[in-house]
XYZ file of C-alpha atoms in Angstrom:
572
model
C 0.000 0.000 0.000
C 1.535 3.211 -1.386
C -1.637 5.606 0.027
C -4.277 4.971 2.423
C -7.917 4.633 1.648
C -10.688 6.605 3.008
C -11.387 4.377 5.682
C -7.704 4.759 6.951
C -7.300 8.235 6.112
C -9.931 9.291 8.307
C -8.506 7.400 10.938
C -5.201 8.462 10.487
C -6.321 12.075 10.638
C -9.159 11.725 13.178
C -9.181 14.213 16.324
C -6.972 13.514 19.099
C -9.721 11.992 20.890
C -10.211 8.359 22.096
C -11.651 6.053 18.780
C -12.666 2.766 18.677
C -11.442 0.957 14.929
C -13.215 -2.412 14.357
C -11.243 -3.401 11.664
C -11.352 -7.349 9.448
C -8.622 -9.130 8.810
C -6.017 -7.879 6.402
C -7.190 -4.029 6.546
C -3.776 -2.957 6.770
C -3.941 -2.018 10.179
C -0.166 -1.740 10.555
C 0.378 0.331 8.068
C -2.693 2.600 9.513
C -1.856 2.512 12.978
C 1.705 3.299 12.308
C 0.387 6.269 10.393
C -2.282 7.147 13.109
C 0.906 7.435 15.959
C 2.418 9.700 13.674
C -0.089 11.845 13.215
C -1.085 11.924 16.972
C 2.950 12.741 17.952
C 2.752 15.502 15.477
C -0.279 17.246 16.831
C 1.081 16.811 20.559
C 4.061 18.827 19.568
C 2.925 21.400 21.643
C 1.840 19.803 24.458
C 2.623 17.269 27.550
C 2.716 13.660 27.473
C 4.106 10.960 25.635
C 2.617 8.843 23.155
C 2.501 5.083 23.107
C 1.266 2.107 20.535
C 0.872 -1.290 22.398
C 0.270 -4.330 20.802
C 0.940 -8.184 22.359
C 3.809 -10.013 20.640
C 7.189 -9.094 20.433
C 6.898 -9.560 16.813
C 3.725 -6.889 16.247
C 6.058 -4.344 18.255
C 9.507 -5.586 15.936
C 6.915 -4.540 13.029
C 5.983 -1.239 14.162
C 9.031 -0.287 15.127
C 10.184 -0.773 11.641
C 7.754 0.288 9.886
C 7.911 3.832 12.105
C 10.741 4.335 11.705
C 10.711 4.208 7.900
C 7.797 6.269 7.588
C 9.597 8.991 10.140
C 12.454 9.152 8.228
C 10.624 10.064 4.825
C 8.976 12.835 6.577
C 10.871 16.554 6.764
C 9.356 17.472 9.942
C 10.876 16.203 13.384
C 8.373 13.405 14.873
C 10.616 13.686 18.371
C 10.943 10.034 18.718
C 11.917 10.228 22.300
C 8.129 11.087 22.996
C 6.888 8.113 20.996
C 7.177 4.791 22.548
C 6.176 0.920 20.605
C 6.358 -2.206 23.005
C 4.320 -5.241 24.452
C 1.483 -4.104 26.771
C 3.178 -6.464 29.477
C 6.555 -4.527 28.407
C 5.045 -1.062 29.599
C 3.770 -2.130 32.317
C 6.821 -4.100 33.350
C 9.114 -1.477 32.734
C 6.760 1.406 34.320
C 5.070 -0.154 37.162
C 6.433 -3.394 38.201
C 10.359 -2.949 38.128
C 10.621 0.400 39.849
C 7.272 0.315 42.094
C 5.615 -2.802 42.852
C 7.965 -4.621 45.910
C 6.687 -2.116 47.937
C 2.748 -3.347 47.442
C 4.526 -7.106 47.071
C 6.278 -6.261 50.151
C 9.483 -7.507 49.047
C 12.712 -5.884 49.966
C 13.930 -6.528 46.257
C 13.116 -5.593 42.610
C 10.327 -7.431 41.291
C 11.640 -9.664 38.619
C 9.904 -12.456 36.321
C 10.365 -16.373 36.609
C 10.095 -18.568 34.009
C 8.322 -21.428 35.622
C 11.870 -23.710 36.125
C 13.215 -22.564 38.943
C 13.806 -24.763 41.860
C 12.368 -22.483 44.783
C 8.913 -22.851 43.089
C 8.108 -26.370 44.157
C 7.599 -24.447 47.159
C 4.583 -22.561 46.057
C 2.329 -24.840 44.615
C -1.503 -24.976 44.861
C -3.754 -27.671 45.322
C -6.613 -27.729 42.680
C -8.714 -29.912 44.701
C -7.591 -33.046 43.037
C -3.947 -32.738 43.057
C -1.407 -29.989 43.127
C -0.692 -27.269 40.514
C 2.561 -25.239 39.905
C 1.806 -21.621 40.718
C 3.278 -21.073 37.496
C -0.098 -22.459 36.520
C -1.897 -19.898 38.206
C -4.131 -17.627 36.234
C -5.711 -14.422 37.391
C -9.253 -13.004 36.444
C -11.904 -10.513 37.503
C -15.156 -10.813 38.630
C -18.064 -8.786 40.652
C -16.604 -9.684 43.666
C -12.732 -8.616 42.506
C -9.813 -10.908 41.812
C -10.320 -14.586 41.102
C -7.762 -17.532 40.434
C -7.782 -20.104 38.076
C -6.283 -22.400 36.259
C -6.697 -24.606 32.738
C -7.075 -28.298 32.821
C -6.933 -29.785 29.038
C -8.492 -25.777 28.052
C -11.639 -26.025 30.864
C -11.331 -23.136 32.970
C -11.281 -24.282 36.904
C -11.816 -22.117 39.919
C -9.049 -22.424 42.345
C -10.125 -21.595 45.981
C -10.244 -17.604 45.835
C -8.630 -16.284 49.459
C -6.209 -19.832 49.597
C -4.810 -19.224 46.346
C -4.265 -15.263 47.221
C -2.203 -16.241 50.215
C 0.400 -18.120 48.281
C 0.447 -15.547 45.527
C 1.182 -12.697 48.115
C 3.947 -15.328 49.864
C 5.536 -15.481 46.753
C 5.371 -11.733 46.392
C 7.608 -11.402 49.273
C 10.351 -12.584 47.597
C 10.034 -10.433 45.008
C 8.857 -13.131 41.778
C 6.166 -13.667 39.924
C 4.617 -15.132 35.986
C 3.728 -13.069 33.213
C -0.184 -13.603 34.768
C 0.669 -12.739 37.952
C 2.972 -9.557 37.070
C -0.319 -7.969 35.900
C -2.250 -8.681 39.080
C 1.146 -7.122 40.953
C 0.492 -4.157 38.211
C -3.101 -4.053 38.591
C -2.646 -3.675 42.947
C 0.182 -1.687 42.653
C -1.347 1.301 40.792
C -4.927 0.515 43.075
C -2.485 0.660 46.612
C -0.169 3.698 45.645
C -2.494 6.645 43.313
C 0.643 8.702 42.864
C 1.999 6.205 40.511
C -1.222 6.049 38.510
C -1.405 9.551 38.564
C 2.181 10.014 37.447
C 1.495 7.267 34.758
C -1.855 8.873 33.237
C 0.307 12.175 33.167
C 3.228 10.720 31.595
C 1.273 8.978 28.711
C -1.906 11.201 27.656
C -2.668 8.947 24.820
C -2.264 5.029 24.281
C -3.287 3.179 21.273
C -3.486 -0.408 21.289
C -3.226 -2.900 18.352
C -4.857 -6.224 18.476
C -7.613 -4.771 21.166
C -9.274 -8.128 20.998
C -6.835 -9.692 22.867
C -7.210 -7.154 25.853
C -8.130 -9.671 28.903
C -10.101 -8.757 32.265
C -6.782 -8.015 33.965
C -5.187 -5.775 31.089
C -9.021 -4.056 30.880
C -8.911 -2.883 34.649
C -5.741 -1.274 34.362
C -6.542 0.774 31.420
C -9.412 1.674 33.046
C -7.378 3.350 35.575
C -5.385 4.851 32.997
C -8.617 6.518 31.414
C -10.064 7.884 34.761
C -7.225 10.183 35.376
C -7.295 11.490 32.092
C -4.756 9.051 29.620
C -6.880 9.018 25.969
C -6.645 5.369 25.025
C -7.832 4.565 21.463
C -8.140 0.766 20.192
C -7.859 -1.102 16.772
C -8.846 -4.920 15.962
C -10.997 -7.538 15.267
C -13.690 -8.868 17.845
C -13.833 -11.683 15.604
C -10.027 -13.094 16.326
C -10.618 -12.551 20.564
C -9.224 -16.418 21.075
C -8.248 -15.506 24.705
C -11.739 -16.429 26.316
C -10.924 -18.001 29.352
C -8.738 -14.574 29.922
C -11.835 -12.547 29.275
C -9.919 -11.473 26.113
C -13.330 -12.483 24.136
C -13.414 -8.646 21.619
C -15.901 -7.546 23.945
C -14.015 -5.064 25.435
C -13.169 -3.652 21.945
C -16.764 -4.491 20.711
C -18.453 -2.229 23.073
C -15.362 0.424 23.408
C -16.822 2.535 20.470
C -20.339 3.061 22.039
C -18.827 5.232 25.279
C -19.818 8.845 25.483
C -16.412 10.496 23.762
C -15.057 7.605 21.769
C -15.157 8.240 17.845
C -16.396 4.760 16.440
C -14.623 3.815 13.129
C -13.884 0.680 10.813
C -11.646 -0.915 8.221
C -13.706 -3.039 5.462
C -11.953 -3.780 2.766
C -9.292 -7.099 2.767
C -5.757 -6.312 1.489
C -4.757 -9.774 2.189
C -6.799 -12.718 1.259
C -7.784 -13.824 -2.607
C -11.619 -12.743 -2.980
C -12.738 -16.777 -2.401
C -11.106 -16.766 1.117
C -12.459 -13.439 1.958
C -16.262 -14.732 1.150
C -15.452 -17.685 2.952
C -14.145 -15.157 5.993
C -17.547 -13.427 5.476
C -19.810 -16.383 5.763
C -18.366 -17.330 9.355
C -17.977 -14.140 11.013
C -21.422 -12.351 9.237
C -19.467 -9.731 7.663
C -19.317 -8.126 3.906
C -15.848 -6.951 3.725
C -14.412 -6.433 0.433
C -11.380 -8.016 -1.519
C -8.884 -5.646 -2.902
C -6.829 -8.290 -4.701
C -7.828 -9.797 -8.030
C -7.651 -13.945 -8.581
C -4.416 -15.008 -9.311
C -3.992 -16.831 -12.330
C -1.963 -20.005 -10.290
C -3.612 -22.478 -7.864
C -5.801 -20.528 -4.620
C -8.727 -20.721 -2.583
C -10.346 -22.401 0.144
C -9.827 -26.400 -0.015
C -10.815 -29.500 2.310
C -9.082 -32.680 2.240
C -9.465 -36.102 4.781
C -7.353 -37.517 6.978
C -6.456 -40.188 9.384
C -4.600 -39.968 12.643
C -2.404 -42.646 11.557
C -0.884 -41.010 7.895
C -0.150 -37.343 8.805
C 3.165 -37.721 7.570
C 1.609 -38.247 3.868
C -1.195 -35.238 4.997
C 1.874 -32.968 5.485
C 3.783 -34.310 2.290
C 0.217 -33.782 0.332
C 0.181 -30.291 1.227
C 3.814 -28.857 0.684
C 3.565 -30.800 -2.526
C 0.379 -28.723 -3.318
C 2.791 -24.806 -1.726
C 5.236 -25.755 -4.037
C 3.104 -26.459 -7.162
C 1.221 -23.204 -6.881
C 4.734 -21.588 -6.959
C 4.401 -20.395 -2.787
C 6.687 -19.795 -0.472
C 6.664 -22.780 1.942
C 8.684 -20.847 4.483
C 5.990 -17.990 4.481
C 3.569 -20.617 5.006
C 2.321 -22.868 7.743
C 0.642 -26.086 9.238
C -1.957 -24.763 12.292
C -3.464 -26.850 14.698
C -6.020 -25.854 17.753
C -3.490 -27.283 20.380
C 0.055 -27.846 21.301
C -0.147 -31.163 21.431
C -0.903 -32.057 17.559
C 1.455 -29.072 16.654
C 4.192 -30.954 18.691
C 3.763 -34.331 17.101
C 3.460 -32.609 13.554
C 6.476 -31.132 13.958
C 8.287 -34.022 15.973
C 9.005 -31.685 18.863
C 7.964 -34.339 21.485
C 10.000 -37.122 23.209
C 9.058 -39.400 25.138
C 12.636 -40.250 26.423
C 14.537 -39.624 29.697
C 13.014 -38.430 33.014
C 13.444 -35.584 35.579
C 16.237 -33.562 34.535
C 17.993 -35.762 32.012
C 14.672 -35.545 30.151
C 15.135 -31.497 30.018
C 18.361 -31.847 28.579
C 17.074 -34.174 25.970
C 14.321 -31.265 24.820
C 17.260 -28.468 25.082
C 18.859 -30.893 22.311
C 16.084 -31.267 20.524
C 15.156 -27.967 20.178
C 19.233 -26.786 19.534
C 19.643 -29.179 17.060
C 16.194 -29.498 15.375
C 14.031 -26.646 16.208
C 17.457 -24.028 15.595
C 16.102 -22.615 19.012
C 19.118 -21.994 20.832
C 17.763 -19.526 23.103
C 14.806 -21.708 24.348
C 17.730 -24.845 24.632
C 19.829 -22.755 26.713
C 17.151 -21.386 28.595
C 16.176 -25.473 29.320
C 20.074 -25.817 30.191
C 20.084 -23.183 32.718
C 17.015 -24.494 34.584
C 18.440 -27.894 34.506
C 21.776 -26.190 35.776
C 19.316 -24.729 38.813
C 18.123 -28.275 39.014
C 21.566 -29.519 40.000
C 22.631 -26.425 42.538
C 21.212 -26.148 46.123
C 21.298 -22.488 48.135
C 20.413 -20.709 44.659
C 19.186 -17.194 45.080
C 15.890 -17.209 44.530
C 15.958 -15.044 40.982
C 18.939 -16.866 40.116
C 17.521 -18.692 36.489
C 16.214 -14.911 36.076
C 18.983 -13.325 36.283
C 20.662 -15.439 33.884
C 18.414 -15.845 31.126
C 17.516 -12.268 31.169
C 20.712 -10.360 30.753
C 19.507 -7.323 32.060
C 18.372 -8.409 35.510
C 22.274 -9.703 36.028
C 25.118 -7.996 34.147
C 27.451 -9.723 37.135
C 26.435 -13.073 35.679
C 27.894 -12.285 32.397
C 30.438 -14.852 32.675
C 28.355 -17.476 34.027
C 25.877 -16.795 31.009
C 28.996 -17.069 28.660
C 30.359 -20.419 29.822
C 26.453 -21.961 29.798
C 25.894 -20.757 26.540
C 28.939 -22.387 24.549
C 27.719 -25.788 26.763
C 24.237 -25.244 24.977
C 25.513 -24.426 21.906
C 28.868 -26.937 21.064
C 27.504 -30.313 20.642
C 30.964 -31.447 20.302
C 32.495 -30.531 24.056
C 29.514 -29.699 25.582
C 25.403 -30.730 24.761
C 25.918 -33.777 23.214
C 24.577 -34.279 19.653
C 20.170 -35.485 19.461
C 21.361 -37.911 16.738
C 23.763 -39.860 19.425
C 22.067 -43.613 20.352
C 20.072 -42.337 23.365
C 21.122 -44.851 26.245
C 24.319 -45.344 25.350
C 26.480 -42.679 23.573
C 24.522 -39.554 24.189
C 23.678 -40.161 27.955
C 27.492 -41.284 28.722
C 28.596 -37.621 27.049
C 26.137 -35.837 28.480
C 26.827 -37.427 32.135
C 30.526 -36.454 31.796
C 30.539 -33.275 30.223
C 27.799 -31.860 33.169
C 29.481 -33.395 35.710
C 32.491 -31.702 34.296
C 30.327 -28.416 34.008
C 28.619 -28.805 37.667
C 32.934 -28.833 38.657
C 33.326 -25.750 36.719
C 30.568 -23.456 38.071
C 31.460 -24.603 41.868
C 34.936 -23.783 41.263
C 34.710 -20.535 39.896
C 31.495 -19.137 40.745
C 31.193 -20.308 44.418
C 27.725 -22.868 42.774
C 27.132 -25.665 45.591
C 26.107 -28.706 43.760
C 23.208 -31.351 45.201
C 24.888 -34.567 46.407
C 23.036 -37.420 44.523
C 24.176 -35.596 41.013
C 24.692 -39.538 39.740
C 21.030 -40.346 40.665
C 19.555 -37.334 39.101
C 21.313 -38.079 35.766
C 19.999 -41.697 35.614
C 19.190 -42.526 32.272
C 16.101 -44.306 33.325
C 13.685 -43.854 30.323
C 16.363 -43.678 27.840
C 16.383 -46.159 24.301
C 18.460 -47.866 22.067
C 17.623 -44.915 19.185
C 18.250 -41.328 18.533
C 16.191 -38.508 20.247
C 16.107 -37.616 16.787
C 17.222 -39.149 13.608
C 19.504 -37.974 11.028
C 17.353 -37.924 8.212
C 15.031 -35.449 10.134
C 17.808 -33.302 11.572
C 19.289 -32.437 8.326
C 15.648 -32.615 6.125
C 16.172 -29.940 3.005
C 15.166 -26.406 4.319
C 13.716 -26.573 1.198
C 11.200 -29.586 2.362
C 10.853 -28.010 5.934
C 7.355 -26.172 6.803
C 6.191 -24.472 9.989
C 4.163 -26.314 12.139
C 2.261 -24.202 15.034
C -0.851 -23.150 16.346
C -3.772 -20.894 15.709
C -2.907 -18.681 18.354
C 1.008 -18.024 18.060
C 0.165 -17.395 13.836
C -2.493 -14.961 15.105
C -2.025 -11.383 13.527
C 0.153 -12.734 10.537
C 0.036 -13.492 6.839
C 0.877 -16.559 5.123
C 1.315 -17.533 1.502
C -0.357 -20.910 2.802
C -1.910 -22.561 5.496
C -2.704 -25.756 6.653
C -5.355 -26.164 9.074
C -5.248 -29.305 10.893
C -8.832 -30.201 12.839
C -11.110 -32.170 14.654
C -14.627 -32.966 13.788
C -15.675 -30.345 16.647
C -13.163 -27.764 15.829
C -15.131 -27.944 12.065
C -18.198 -28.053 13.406
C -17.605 -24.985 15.794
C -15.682 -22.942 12.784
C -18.530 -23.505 10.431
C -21.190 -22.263 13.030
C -20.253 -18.988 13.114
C -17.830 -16.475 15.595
C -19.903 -16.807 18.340
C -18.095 -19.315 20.406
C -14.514 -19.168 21.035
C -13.021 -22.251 18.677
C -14.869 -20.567 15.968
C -13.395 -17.602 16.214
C -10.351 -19.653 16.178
C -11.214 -21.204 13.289
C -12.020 -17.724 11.633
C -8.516 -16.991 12.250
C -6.466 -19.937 11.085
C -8.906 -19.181 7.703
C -8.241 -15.492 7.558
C -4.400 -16.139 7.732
C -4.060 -17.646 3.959
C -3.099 -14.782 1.771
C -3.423 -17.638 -1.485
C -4.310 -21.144 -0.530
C -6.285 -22.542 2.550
C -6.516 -26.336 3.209
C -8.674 -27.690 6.081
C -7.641 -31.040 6.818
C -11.044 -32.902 8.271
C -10.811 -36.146 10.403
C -11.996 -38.979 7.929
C -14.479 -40.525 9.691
C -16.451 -37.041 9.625
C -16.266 -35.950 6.009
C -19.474 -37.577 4.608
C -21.277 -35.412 7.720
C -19.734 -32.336 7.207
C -18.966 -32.497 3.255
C -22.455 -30.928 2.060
C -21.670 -27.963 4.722
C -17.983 -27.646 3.765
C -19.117 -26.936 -0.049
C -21.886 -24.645 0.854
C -19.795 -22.261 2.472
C -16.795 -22.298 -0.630
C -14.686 -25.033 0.364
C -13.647 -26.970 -2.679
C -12.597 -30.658 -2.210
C -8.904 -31.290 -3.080
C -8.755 -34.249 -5.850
């Protein structure tokens, strides 16, 4: 897009008021939002405050960033791009609420700092659920008439945990200063209730605050920008109440939905589809009850909205089917993806799962795994570090913390050092996935930590547990690779994504790949209402060219005649 539309001009150029922008998938709402900050800096030359554009991934923000600062740079007149700010919603609130304010409502006598759900001193804090216990990292926070709730997901079923038990072993584990992404916004949420200079200093700071992907604002998120807005901060939003796939959050599009009817708030909308071929955006239309419009012509190669059956048993051919089909209509299989409603299926697509090891020796295997298959080295040595922890006794409490995130320990920079070339050098230190399991890659791996554990209580004063041999027991180990060669060095070429609905969520891809279950269909083809149709209207509106919905065999003769009246196409 070279210039905006109508619909995007007049919300690039609306009044510096609050608006509401229910937008459908594939407006362009980047490249208006990044337009709309502009716009808003520009005419706050003259005044206080700061403005800020929130969004939810680290990715969204990456985007904007980019995108900003292109567009800034093309313009003659200074933007002052030390009063514009682009992050996470958790990042601002992190970085202006919990880090410098919030021990003193946790009561801690340190900064507040994030764990990642590995560390040791948890085992200490978990809840019972009734039926068994749960880690706190498990813990989820909502709102209700009667003020904070807990709760926690059990195979995606939302259950109450007991509301004045659970808040005692949150606040406990205030006290020492941690807490999880959920529970940094309840932290957040008390901090700026328990000390009104901060939220009056915040509001001041930041008069206006638009927010990308407003869907996705949950119960927690919704309270505190409530705050914001009764001391003054003008918070505009911009997304799709059909993609809200955070439910059990209270993330529904609700918020958003009912945003633009409040006394002050200039209602507005994006309707035309910069992203989709026109058969995928009347497909779109038919489940969410919309009449957006294409702006791309049909391509002359292969595109549109497909179905094809499968079993449980031959996904492997299901996979090979479809990146046989990317490559024929001349896509872009690494712009392209296979979705799935859960982890689960997306890990045993993707052959992410093992079954091998136990304890801690299973931990390493997945930091292997996901070094030498995945190419994740930051979540392997993130896995390394927390087995590391695993091994150590008399570990601060923040200790994996401050590791993994350099800029909670700058003194641990040689620590972080020597554990990353372990993660990353399968030669002297991980050993290789492709070793025999039981034999070769256990005996390496039992040396070269033992070796490591020597290092670390040598040099950096680490005390290591006494039954090291008994926690590196290869019990659960076999006679065969964690993974084999053929699939460790598979042809980038041949290689696909495999994830799920919600990580794909705001992006666009060539193809997709949309892996279901007879009630995920079923849901889908019933409309937005519900929350796995609205999942389902977002693994559809993610296909820029080509959409395949892979349908459980044993349902296709019931949901065939309702597949083709609502554009699917069968795939021959």
């Amino acid at each position: 897009m070279k210039t905006p539309s109508q619909e995007q001009s007049a919300i690039i150029d609306a009044p510096l008021d609050p608006i509401s922008v229910v937008a459908c998938a594939g407006s362009g709402k980047t490249y208006t939002v990044v337009r709309r900050l502009a716009e808003v800096q520009q005419k706050l030359d003259s005044q206080r405050g700061r403005v800020a554009l929130l969004s939810f991934s680290n990715v969204a923000v990456d985007t904007f960033r980019r995108n900003y600062n292109s567009l800034t740079q093309k313009r003659s007149v200074s933007t002052r791009s030390n009063r514009v700010e682009i992050e996470t919603l958790d990042g601002f609130i992190t970085r202006n609420v919990l880090r410098p304010h919030a021990h003193r409502t946790m009561q801690a006598s340190q900064t507040a700092f994030l764990v990642s759900g590995r560390e040791p001193f948890l085992s200490g804090f978990n809840v019972s659920s009734g039926d068994y216990p749960i880690s706190i990292t498990d813990v989820k926070v909502g709102l209700d008439q009667f003020g904070v709730n807990f709760y926690w997901l059990n195979n995606n079923q939302k259950k109450d945990l007991n509301r004045e038990y659970t808040k005692k072993i949150v606040d406990r584990l205030g006290k020492s200063g941690a807490y999880t992404h959920d529970l940094g916004r309840y932290w957040c949420y008390r901090t700026l209730k328990e000390q009104p200079t901060i939220l009056r200093a915040l509001a001041r700071r930041y008069s206006h605050i638009l927010i990308d992907e407003a869907q996705d604002i949950g119960a927690v998120h919704q309270k505190i920008l409530e705050l914001l807005i009764s001391k003054g901060t003008k918070v505009s939003l911009i997304g799709d109440p059909n993609q809200g796939i955070y439910e059990f959050a209270g993330a529904d599009g609700g918020f958003l939905a009912r945003y633009g009817k409040r006394p002050g708030v200039i209602e507005m909308k994006l309707t035309c589809n910069y992203r989709s071929v026109p058969s995928i955006v009347d497909l779109a239309n038919k489940l969410s009850d919309r009449d957006d419009d294409p702006d791309r012509c049909v391509p002359k190669t292969k595109n549109g909205a497909f179905f094809i059956p499968y079993k449980a048993t031959d996904l492997d051919n299901l996979v090979h089917t479809f990146q046989t089909a990317v490559l024929a209509a001349k896509l872009d299989i690494e712009k392209s993806a296979i979705i799935c409603r859960g982890n689960s299926l997306a890990e045993k697509l993707a052959g992410h799962k093992t079954e091998m090891g136990q304890g801690i020796v299973k931990q390493f295997a997945l930091a292997a795994i996901a070094r030498d298959k995945k190419k994740d080295y930051f979540e392997a040595f993130k896995t390394v570090v927390a087995c590391i922890a695993g091994l150590m006794v008399d570990l601060p409490r923040n200790w994996v913390a401050s590791v993994v995130q350099p800029a909670q320990g700058m003194e641990n920079r040689s620590l972080r050092r020597l554990i990353w070339y372990f993660t990353r050098n399968h030669e002297t230190g991980l050993p290789c996935a492709t070793l025999e399991a039981d034999t070769e890659w256990h005996r390496l791996l039992r040396d070269r930590v033992t070796s490591l554990i020597s290092m670390l209580e040598k040099d950096f004063d680490l005390k290591p547990v006494d039954n090291i041999g008994r926690k590196l027991a290869k019990r659960g180990l076999t006679n065969s690779p964690l993974v084999a060669a053929k699939d460790l060095h598979a042809s980038s070429d041949s290689a696909i994504r495999v994830d799920t609905v919600h990580q794909v969520k705001g992006e666009s891809l060539d193809a997709v790949l949309y892996v279901t279950k007879k009630e995920h269909v079923v849901s889908m083809l019933a409309g937005t209402g519900s929350e796995v149709g609205r999942i389902g209207y977002v693994a559809v509106t993610r296909a820029k060219n080509l959409l395949w919905l892979a349908v459980p065999s044993s349902s296709l003769s019931e949901l065939r005649t309702k597949l083709i009246a609502h554009g699917f196409q069968e795939v021959k």
